[in-house]
Coordinates of N, CA and C and ligand atoms in Angstrom, one line a residue:
M1 N -41.3 -7.9 -9.0 CA -40.7 -9.0 -8.3 C -39.9 -8.4 -7.1
A2 N -40.0 -9.1 -6.0 CA -39.3 -8.6 -4.8 C -37.8 -8.8 -5.0
S3 N -37.1 -7.9 -4.4 CA -35.6 -8.1 -4.5 C -35.2 -9.3 -3.6
L4 N -34.3 -10.1 -4.2 CA -33.7 -11.2 -3.4 C -32.4 -10.8 -2.7
A5 N -32.0 -9.6 -2.9 CA -30.8 -9.2 -2.3 C -30.7 -9.4 -0.8
V6 N -29.7 -9.9 -0.3 CA -29.5 -10.2 1.1 C -28.7 -9.0 1.6
P7 N -29.1 -8.4 2.8 CA -28.3 -7.3 3.3 C -26.8 -7.7 3.5
R8 N -25.9 -6.9 3.3 CA -24.5 -7.2 3.5 C -24.2 -7.5 5.0
D9 N -23.5 -8.5 5.2 CA -23.1 -8.9 6.6 C -22.2 -7.8 7.2
P10 N -22.7 -7.2 8.3 CA -21.9 -6.1 8.8 C -20.7 -6.5 9.7
T11 N -20.5 -7.8 9.8 CA -19.4 -8.4 10.6 C -18.0 -7.8 10.0
P12 N -17.2 -7.3 10.9 CA -15.9 -6.9 10.4 C -15.1 -8.0 9.7
P13 N -14.2 -7.7 8.8 CA -13.4 -8.8 8.1 C -12.6 -9.6 9.1
G14 N -12.3 -10.8 8.8 CA -11.5 -11.6 9.7 C -10.1 -11.1 9.8
P15 N -9.4 -11.6 10.8 CA -8.1 -11.0 11.2 C -7.0 -11.1 10.1
R16 N -7.2 -12.0 9.2 CA -6.2 -12.2 8.2 C -6.6 -11.8 6.8
E17 N -7.6 -11.0 6.7 CA -8.1 -10.7 5.3 C -7.1 -9.6 4.8
A18 N -6.3 -10.1 3.9 CA -5.2 -9.2 3.3 C -4.8 -9.8 1.9
V19 N -4.5 -8.9 1.0 CA -4.2 -9.3 -0.3 C -2.9 -8.7 -0.8
F20 N -2.2 -9.3 -1.7 CA -1.0 -8.7 -2.4 C -1.5 -7.5 -3.2
P21 N -0.8 -6.4 -3.2 CA -1.4 -5.2 -3.8 C -1.4 -5.1 -5.3
L22 N -0.8 -6.0 -6.0 CA -0.8 -6.1 -7.4 C -1.3 -7.4 -7.9
P23 N -1.6 -7.6 -9.2 CA -2.0 -8.9 -9.6 C -0.9 -10.0 -9.3
H24 N -1.4 -11.2 -9.1 CA -0.4 -12.3 -8.7 C 0.8 -12.4 -9.5
R25 N 0.7 -12.1 -10.8 CA 1.9 -12.3 -11.6 C 3.1 -11.4 -11.3
Y26 N 2.8 -10.4 -10.4 CA 3.9 -9.5 -10.0 C 4.4 -9.8 -8.6
E27 N 4.1 -11.0 -8.1 CA 4.5 -11.4 -6.8 C 6.0 -11.6 -6.7
G28 N 6.7 -11.7 -7.9 CA 8.2 -11.9 -7.8 C 8.9 -10.6 -8.4
S29 N 8.1 -9.5 -8.4 CA 8.6 -8.3 -9.1 C 9.2 -7.3 -8.2
Y30 N 9.8 -7.8 -7.1 CA 10.4 -6.8 -6.1 C 11.6 -7.6 -5.4
T31 N 12.4 -6.8 -4.8 CA 13.5 -7.3 -4.0 C 13.5 -6.6 -2.7
D32 N 14.3 -7.0 -1.8 CA 14.4 -6.4 -0.5 C 15.3 -5.1 -0.6
D33 N 14.7 -4.0 -1.1 CA 15.5 -2.8 -1.4 C 15.3 -1.8 -0.2
W34 N 14.9 -2.2 0.9 CA 14.9 -1.4 2.1 C 16.3 -0.8 2.4
G35 N 16.4 0.5 2.6 CA 17.7 1.1 3.0 C 18.6 1.4 1.8
A36 N 18.2 1.0 0.6 CA 19.0 1.3 -0.6 C 19.2 2.8 -0.8
A37 N 20.3 3.2 -1.3 CA 20.6 4.7 -1.5 C 19.6 5.3 -2.5
R38 N 19.0 6.4 -2.2 CA 18.2 7.1 -3.1 C 18.6 8.6 -3.0
E39 N 18.2 9.4 -4.0 CA 18.5 10.8 -4.0 C 18.1 11.5 -2.7
Q40 N 16.9 11.1 -2.2 CA 16.4 11.7 -1.0 C 16.8 11.1 0.3
G41 N 17.7 10.0 0.2 CA 18.1 9.4 1.5 C 17.9 7.9 1.3
K42 N 17.9 7.2 2.5 CA 17.7 5.7 2.4 C 16.3 5.4 2.0
H43 N 16.1 4.3 1.2 CA 14.8 3.9 0.8 C 14.0 3.3 1.9
E44 N 12.8 3.9 2.1 CA 12.0 3.4 3.3 C 10.7 2.7 2.7
G45 N 10.9 1.7 2.0 CA 9.8 0.9 1.5 C 10.3 -0.2 0.6
T46 N 9.4 -0.8 -0.2 CA 9.7 -1.8 -1.2 C 9.1 -1.3 -2.5
D47 N 9.9 -1.4 -3.6 CA 9.4 -1.1 -4.9 C 9.0 -2.3 -5.6
I48 N 7.7 -2.3 -6.2 CA 7.2 -3.5 -6.9 C 7.0 -3.0 -8.3
F49 N 7.8 -3.6 -9.3 CA 7.8 -3.1 -10.7 C 6.6 -3.8 -11.5
A50 N 5.9 -3.0 -12.2 CA 4.8 -3.4 -13.0 C 4.5 -2.3 -14.0
P51 N 3.9 -2.7 -15.2 CA 3.7 -1.6 -16.2 C 2.7 -0.6 -15.7
E52 N 2.8 0.6 -16.3 CA 1.9 1.7 -16.0 C 0.5 1.2 -16.2
G53 N -0.4 1.5 -15.3 CA -1.8 1.2 -15.5 C -2.2 -0.1 -14.8
T54 N -1.2 -0.9 -14.3 CA -1.5 -2.1 -13.5 C -2.4 -1.7 -12.3
P55 N -3.5 -2.4 -12.0 CA -4.3 -2.0 -10.9 C -3.6 -2.3 -9.5
I56 N -3.8 -1.4 -8.6 CA -3.3 -1.5 -7.2 C -4.5 -1.7 -6.3
H57 N -4.4 -2.8 -5.5 CA -5.4 -3.1 -4.5 C -5.0 -2.9 -3.1
S58 N -6.0 -2.4 -2.3 CA -5.7 -2.1 -0.9 C -5.4 -3.5 -0.2
I59 N -4.2 -3.5 0.5 CA -3.8 -4.8 1.2 C -4.8 -5.2 2.3
T60 N -5.3 -4.2 3.0 CA -6.3 -4.5 4.1 C -7.4 -3.6 3.9
A61 N -8.5 -3.8 4.7 CA -9.5 -2.8 4.8 C -9.0 -1.7 5.8
G62 N -9.5 -0.5 5.6 CA -9.0 0.6 6.5 C -9.6 1.9 6.1
T63 N -9.0 2.9 6.6 CA -9.5 4.3 6.4 C -8.4 5.1 5.8
V64 N -8.8 5.9 4.8 CA -7.8 6.7 4.1 C -7.4 7.9 5.0
E65 N -6.1 8.0 5.1 CA -5.5 9.1 5.9 C -4.7 10.0 5.0
R66 N -4.6 11.3 5.4 CA -3.7 12.2 4.7 C -2.3 12.0 5.2
A67 N -1.4 11.7 4.2 CA 0.0 11.5 4.6 C 0.7 12.8 4.9
R68 N 1.6 12.8 5.8 CA 2.4 14.0 6.1 C 3.0 14.5 4.8
G69 N 2.9 15.8 4.5 CA 3.5 16.4 3.3 C 2.7 16.2 2.0
S70 N 1.5 15.6 2.1 CA 0.7 15.4 0.9 C -0.4 16.3 0.9
T71 N -0.9 16.6 -0.3 CA -2.1 17.5 -0.5 C -3.3 16.7 -0.2
E72 N -4.4 17.4 -0.2 CA -5.8 16.8 -0.1 C -6.0 15.8 -1.2
T73 N -5.5 16.0 -2.4 CA -5.7 15.1 -3.5 C -4.6 14.0 -3.5
G74 N -3.8 13.9 -2.5 CA -2.8 12.8 -2.4 C -1.5 13.1 -3.1
W75 N -1.3 14.3 -3.6 CA 0.1 14.5 -4.2 C 1.1 14.7 -3.2
N76 N 2.2 14.1 -3.3 CA 3.4 14.2 -2.4 C 4.6 14.5 -3.3
P77 N 5.4 15.5 -2.9 CA 6.5 15.9 -3.8 C 7.5 14.7 -4.1
L78 N 7.6 13.7 -3.2 CA 8.4 12.6 -3.5 C 7.6 11.4 -4.1
G79 N 6.5 11.2 -3.5 CA 5.7 10.0 -3.8 C 4.7 10.2 -5.0
G80 N 4.6 11.4 -5.5 CA 3.6 11.6 -6.6 C 2.2 11.4 -6.0
Y81 N 1.3 10.8 -6.8 CA 0.0 10.6 -6.4 C 0.0 9.3 -5.5
T82 N -0.5 9.5 -4.3 CA -0.4 8.5 -3.2 C -1.7 8.3 -2.5
V83 N -1.8 7.1 -1.8 CA -2.9 6.9 -0.9 C -2.3 6.3 0.3
M84 N -2.7 6.7 1.5 CA -2.3 6.2 2.8 C -3.6 5.6 3.4
V85 N -3.4 4.3 3.8 CA -4.6 3.6 4.4 C -4.2 3.1 5.8
E86 N -5.0 3.5 6.8 CA -4.8 3.0 8.2 C -5.5 1.6 8.3
A87 N -4.7 0.6 8.6 CA -5.3 -0.8 8.7 C -6.3 -0.9 9.8
A88 N -7.4 -1.6 9.5 CA -8.6 -1.7 10.4 C -8.4 -2.9 11.4
Y89 N -7.4 -3.7 11.1 CA -7.3 -4.9 12.0 C -5.9 -5.5 11.8
D90 N -5.5 -6.4 12.6 CA -4.3 -7.2 12.5 C -4.4 -8.1 11.3
A91 N -3.3 -8.2 10.5 CA -3.2 -9.2 9.4 C -1.8 -9.6 9.2
G92 N -1.4 -10.8 9.7 CA 0.0 -11.2 9.6 C 0.9 -10.2 10.2
P93 N 1.9 -9.7 9.5 CA 2.8 -8.7 10.1 C 2.2 -7.3 10.3
I94 N 1.0 -7.1 9.8 CA 0.4 -5.8 10.0 C -0.4 -5.8 11.3
K95 N -0.2 -4.7 12.0 CA -1.0 -4.5 13.2 C -2.0 -3.4 13.0
R96 N -3.2 -3.6 13.6 CA -4.3 -2.6 13.5 C -3.7 -1.2 13.8
G97 N -4.0 -0.2 12.9 CA -3.5 1.1 13.1 C -2.3 1.4 12.3
D98 N -1.6 0.4 11.8 CA -0.4 0.6 10.9 C -0.9 1.3 9.6
L99 N 0.0 2.1 9.0 CA -0.3 2.9 7.9 C 0.4 2.3 6.6
L100 N -0.4 2.0 5.6 CA 0.1 1.5 4.3 C 0.1 2.6 3.3
Y101 N 1.2 2.8 2.7 CA 1.4 4.0 1.8 C 1.7 3.5 0.4
Y102 N 0.9 3.9 -0.5 CA 1.0 3.4 -1.9 C 1.4 4.7 -2.7
A103 N 2.5 4.6 -3.4 CA 3.0 5.9 -4.0 C 3.3 5.7 -5.5
H104 N 3.5 6.8 -6.2 CA 3.8 6.9 -7.6 C 2.7 6.5 -8.5
M105 N 1.4 6.6 -8.1 CA 0.3 6.1 -8.9 C 0.1 7.0 -10.1
K106 N -0.5 6.4 -11.1 CA -0.6 7.1 -12.4 C -1.4 8.4 -12.3
S107 N -2.5 8.4 -11.5 CA -3.3 9.5 -11.3 C -3.8 9.5 -9.9
Q108 N -4.5 10.6 -9.5 CA -5.1 10.6 -8.1 C -6.1 9.6 -8.0
S109 N -6.2 9.1 -6.7 CA -7.1 7.9 -6.5 C -8.6 8.4 -6.4
G110 N -8.8 9.7 -6.1 CA -10.2 10.1 -5.9 C -10.6 9.8 -4.5
L111 N -9.8 9.1 -3.7 CA -10.2 8.8 -2.3 C -9.7 9.9 -1.4
R112 N -10.6 10.4 -0.6 CA -10.3 11.5 0.3 C -10.1 11.0 1.7
P113 N -9.3 11.8 2.6 CA -9.2 11.4 4.0 C -10.5 11.1 4.6
G114 N -10.5 10.0 5.3 CA -11.8 9.5 6.0 C -12.6 8.5 5.2
A115 N -12.2 8.3 4.0 CA -12.9 7.3 3.2 C -12.6 5.9 3.6
S116 N -13.5 5.0 3.6 CA -13.3 3.6 3.9 C -12.9 2.8 2.7
V117 N -12.0 1.9 2.8 CA -11.7 0.9 1.7 C -11.7 -0.5 2.2
E118 N -12.0 -1.4 1.3 CA -12.0 -2.8 1.6 C -10.7 -3.5 1.2
A119 N -10.4 -4.6 1.8 CA -9.2 -5.4 1.4 C -9.5 -5.8 -0.1
G120 N -8.5 -5.6 -0.9 CA -8.7 -6.0 -2.3 C -9.3 -4.9 -3.2
E121 N -9.8 -3.8 -2.6 CA -10.5 -2.8 -3.4 C -9.4 -2.1 -4.2
K122 N -9.8 -1.8 -5.5 CA -8.8 -1.0 -6.4 C -8.7 0.4 -5.9
I123 N -7.5 0.8 -5.6 CA -7.3 2.2 -5.1 C -6.5 3.1 -6.0
G124 N -6.0 2.5 -7.1 CA -5.2 3.3 -8.1 C -4.6 2.4 -9.1
E125 N -3.7 3.0 -9.9 CA -3.0 2.2 -10.9 C -1.5 2.6 -10.8
V126 N -0.6 1.6 -11.1 CA 0.8 1.9 -11.1 C 1.2 3.0 -12.1
G127 N 2.1 3.8 -11.7 CA 2.5 4.9 -12.6 C 4.0 5.3 -12.2
S128 N 4.3 6.5 -12.6 CA 5.7 7.0 -12.4 C 5.6 8.5 -12.0
T129 N 4.6 8.8 -11.1 CA 4.5 10.2 -10.7 C 5.4 10.4 -9.5
G130 N 5.8 11.7 -9.3 CA 6.5 12.1 -8.2 C 7.9 12.7 -8.5
Q131 N 8.6 13.1 -7.4 CA 9.9 13.7 -7.5 C 9.8 15.1 -8.2
G132 N 8.8 15.8 -7.8 CA 8.6 17.2 -8.4 C 7.3 17.7 -8.1
P133 N 6.9 18.9 -8.7 CA 5.6 19.5 -8.5 C 4.5 18.7 -9.1
E134 N 3.3 18.9 -8.6 CA 2.1 18.1 -9.0 C 2.1 17.9 -10.5
G135 N 2.0 16.6 -10.9 CA 1.9 16.2 -12.3 C 3.2 15.7 -12.9
T136 N 4.3 15.8 -12.1 CA 5.6 15.3 -12.6 C 5.5 13.8 -12.7
R137 N 5.9 13.3 -13.9 CA 5.9 11.9 -14.1 C 7.1 11.5 -15.0
G138 N 7.4 10.2 -15.0 CA 8.4 9.7 -16.0 C 9.8 9.9 -15.6
R139 N 10.1 10.3 -14.4 CA 11.5 10.5 -14.0 C 12.1 9.1 -13.6
F140 N 11.3 8.0 -13.6 CA 11.8 6.7 -13.2 C 10.9 5.7 -13.8
E141 N 11.3 4.4 -13.8 CA 10.4 3.4 -14.3 C 9.1 3.2 -13.5
P142 N 8.0 3.0 -14.1 CA 6.8 2.8 -13.3 C 6.9 1.7 -12.3
H143 N 6.5 1.9 -11.1 CA 6.4 0.9 -10.0 C 5.5 1.4 -8.9
L144 N 5.1 0.4 -8.1 CA 4.4 0.8 -6.8 C 5.5 0.9 -5.7
H145 N 5.6 2.0 -5.1 CA 6.4 2.1 -3.9 C 5.4 1.8 -2.7
L146 N 5.7 0.7 -2.0 CA 4.9 0.4 -0.8 C 5.6 0.8 0.5
G147 N 5.0 1.6 1.3 CA 5.5 2.0 2.6 C 4.6 1.4 3.7
L148 N 5.2 1.0 4.8 CA 4.5 0.5 5.9 C 5.0 1.2 7.2
Y149 N 4.1 1.9 7.8 CA 4.5 2.8 9.0 C 3.7 2.3 10.2
K150 N 4.5 2.3 11.3 CA 3.9 2.0 12.6 C 2.7 2.9 13.0
G151 N 1.7 2.3 13.5 CA 0.5 3.1 14.0 C 0.8 3.9 15.2
G152 N 1.9 3.6 15.9 CA 2.2 4.4 17.1 C 1.6 3.9 18.4
W153 N 1.3 2.6 18.5 CA 0.9 2.1 19.7 C 2.0 2.1 20.7
S154 N 1.7 2.4 22.0 CA 2.8 2.3 23.0 C 3.2 0.9 23.2
G155 N 4.5 0.6 23.4 CA 5.0 -0.7 23.6 C 5.2 -1.5 22.3
D156 N 5.1 -0.8 21.1 CA 5.3 -1.5 19.9 C 6.8 -1.4 19.6
D157 N 7.5 -2.6 19.8 CA 9.0 -2.6 19.7 C 9.5 -3.1 18.4
R158 N 8.6 -3.1 17.4 CA 9.1 -3.6 16.1 C 10.1 -2.6 15.5
P159 N 11.2 -3.0 14.9 CA 12.2 -2.1 14.4 C 11.7 -1.2 13.3
A160 N 12.0 0.1 13.4 CA 11.5 1.1 12.5 C 12.5 2.2 12.3
A161 N 12.4 2.9 11.2 CA 13.2 4.1 10.9 C 12.6 5.2 11.8
P162 N 13.4 6.3 12.0 CA 12.9 7.4 12.8 C 11.5 7.9 12.3
S163 N 11.2 7.8 11.0 CA 10.0 8.2 10.4 C 8.8 7.3 10.8
G164 N 9.2 6.1 11.4 CA 8.1 5.1 11.8 C 8.0 4.1 10.7
A165 N 8.8 4.2 9.6 CA 8.7 3.3 8.5 C 9.4 1.9 8.9
M166 N 8.7 0.9 8.5 CA 9.2 -0.5 8.7 C 9.4 -1.1 7.4
N167 N 10.3 -2.1 7.3 CA 10.5 -2.8 6.0 C 9.3 -3.7 5.6
P168 N 8.7 -3.3 4.5 CA 7.5 -4.1 4.1 C 7.8 -5.5 3.4
Y169 N 9.1 -5.8 3.3 CA 9.5 -7.0 2.5 C 8.8 -8.3 3.0
S170 N 8.9 -8.5 4.4 CA 8.4 -9.7 4.9 C 6.9 -9.7 4.8
L171 N 6.2 -8.6 4.9 CA 4.8 -8.5 4.6 C 4.5 -9.0 3.2
L172 N 5.2 -8.5 2.2 CA 5.0 -8.8 0.8 C 5.2 -10.3 0.6
R173 N 6.2 -10.9 1.3 CA 6.5 -12.3 1.2 C 5.3 -13.1 1.7
W174 N 4.8 -12.6 2.9 CA 3.6 -13.3 3.5 C 2.4 -13.2 2.6
L175 N 2.2 -12.1 2.0 CA 1.1 -11.9 1.1 C 1.2 -12.7 -0.2
G176 N 2.4 -12.9 -0.6 CA 2.7 -13.6 -1.9 C 2.8 -15.1 -1.7
E177 N 3.9 -15.6 -2.2 CA 4.1 -17.0 -2.3 C 4.0 -17.8 -1.0
D178 N 4.4 -17.1 0.1 CA 4.4 -17.8 1.4 C 3.0 -17.6 2.1
S179 N 2.0 -17.1 1.3 CA 0.8 -16.6 1.9 C -0.1 -17.6 2.6
R180 N -0.5 -17.2 3.8 CA -1.7 -17.8 4.4 C -2.8 -16.8 4.4
A181 N -2.6 -15.7 3.6 CA -3.6 -14.6 3.6 C -4.7 -15.0 2.6
L182 N -5.7 -14.2 2.7 CA -6.9 -14.4 1.8 C -6.4 -14.1 0.3
R183 N -6.8 -14.9 -0.6 CA -6.6 -14.6 -2.0 C -8.0 -14.6 -2.7
P184 N -8.5 -13.4 -3.0 CA -9.8 -13.4 -3.6 C -9.7 -14.1 -5.0
G185 N -10.8 -14.9 -5.2 CA -10.9 -15.6 -6.5 C -10.0 -16.8 -6.6
S186 N -9.4 -17.2 -5.5 CA -8.5 -18.4 -5.6 C -8.7 -19.3 -4.4
Ligands
ZN1 ZN1 10.3 3.2 -3.5

């Protein structure tokens, strides 16, 4: 019997294809903790609390990048097992080229720099890795640390820390209950 499979549409995703990075029940599981005091300095992200093993989904489609200070397998001495994804398009507060940083994952994602990911693709699981040499875990409660960094376009006047980090809180609000973003399966 001939295959009825239709070739996948090569059209790039629409400009607002973006998903909340954890299952919907965790949409209230974070606060605006940007700038909060941490051992290593001011907090440059948003922590979303969920049990170890909760799936993490890529917010947008994009390309995996190697984060500064991370190994090829994604280990970062602060962030533990991490993935950095460069957004392929604008989506709400995200601008094409912005970098989304997912940290403290339970184990390495297996995604290498240059790999493509889709919006909503599972890229890891919530864990408590980081704050030490590779394999360190359990020094804090499991959560997803989400970082959002400017892509470095000239003329980008959005407020950011010297590292390029921007507060992801309004992005998470947009993806969550205020969302006009795509919600797969709903
Ligand atoms: Zn954090």
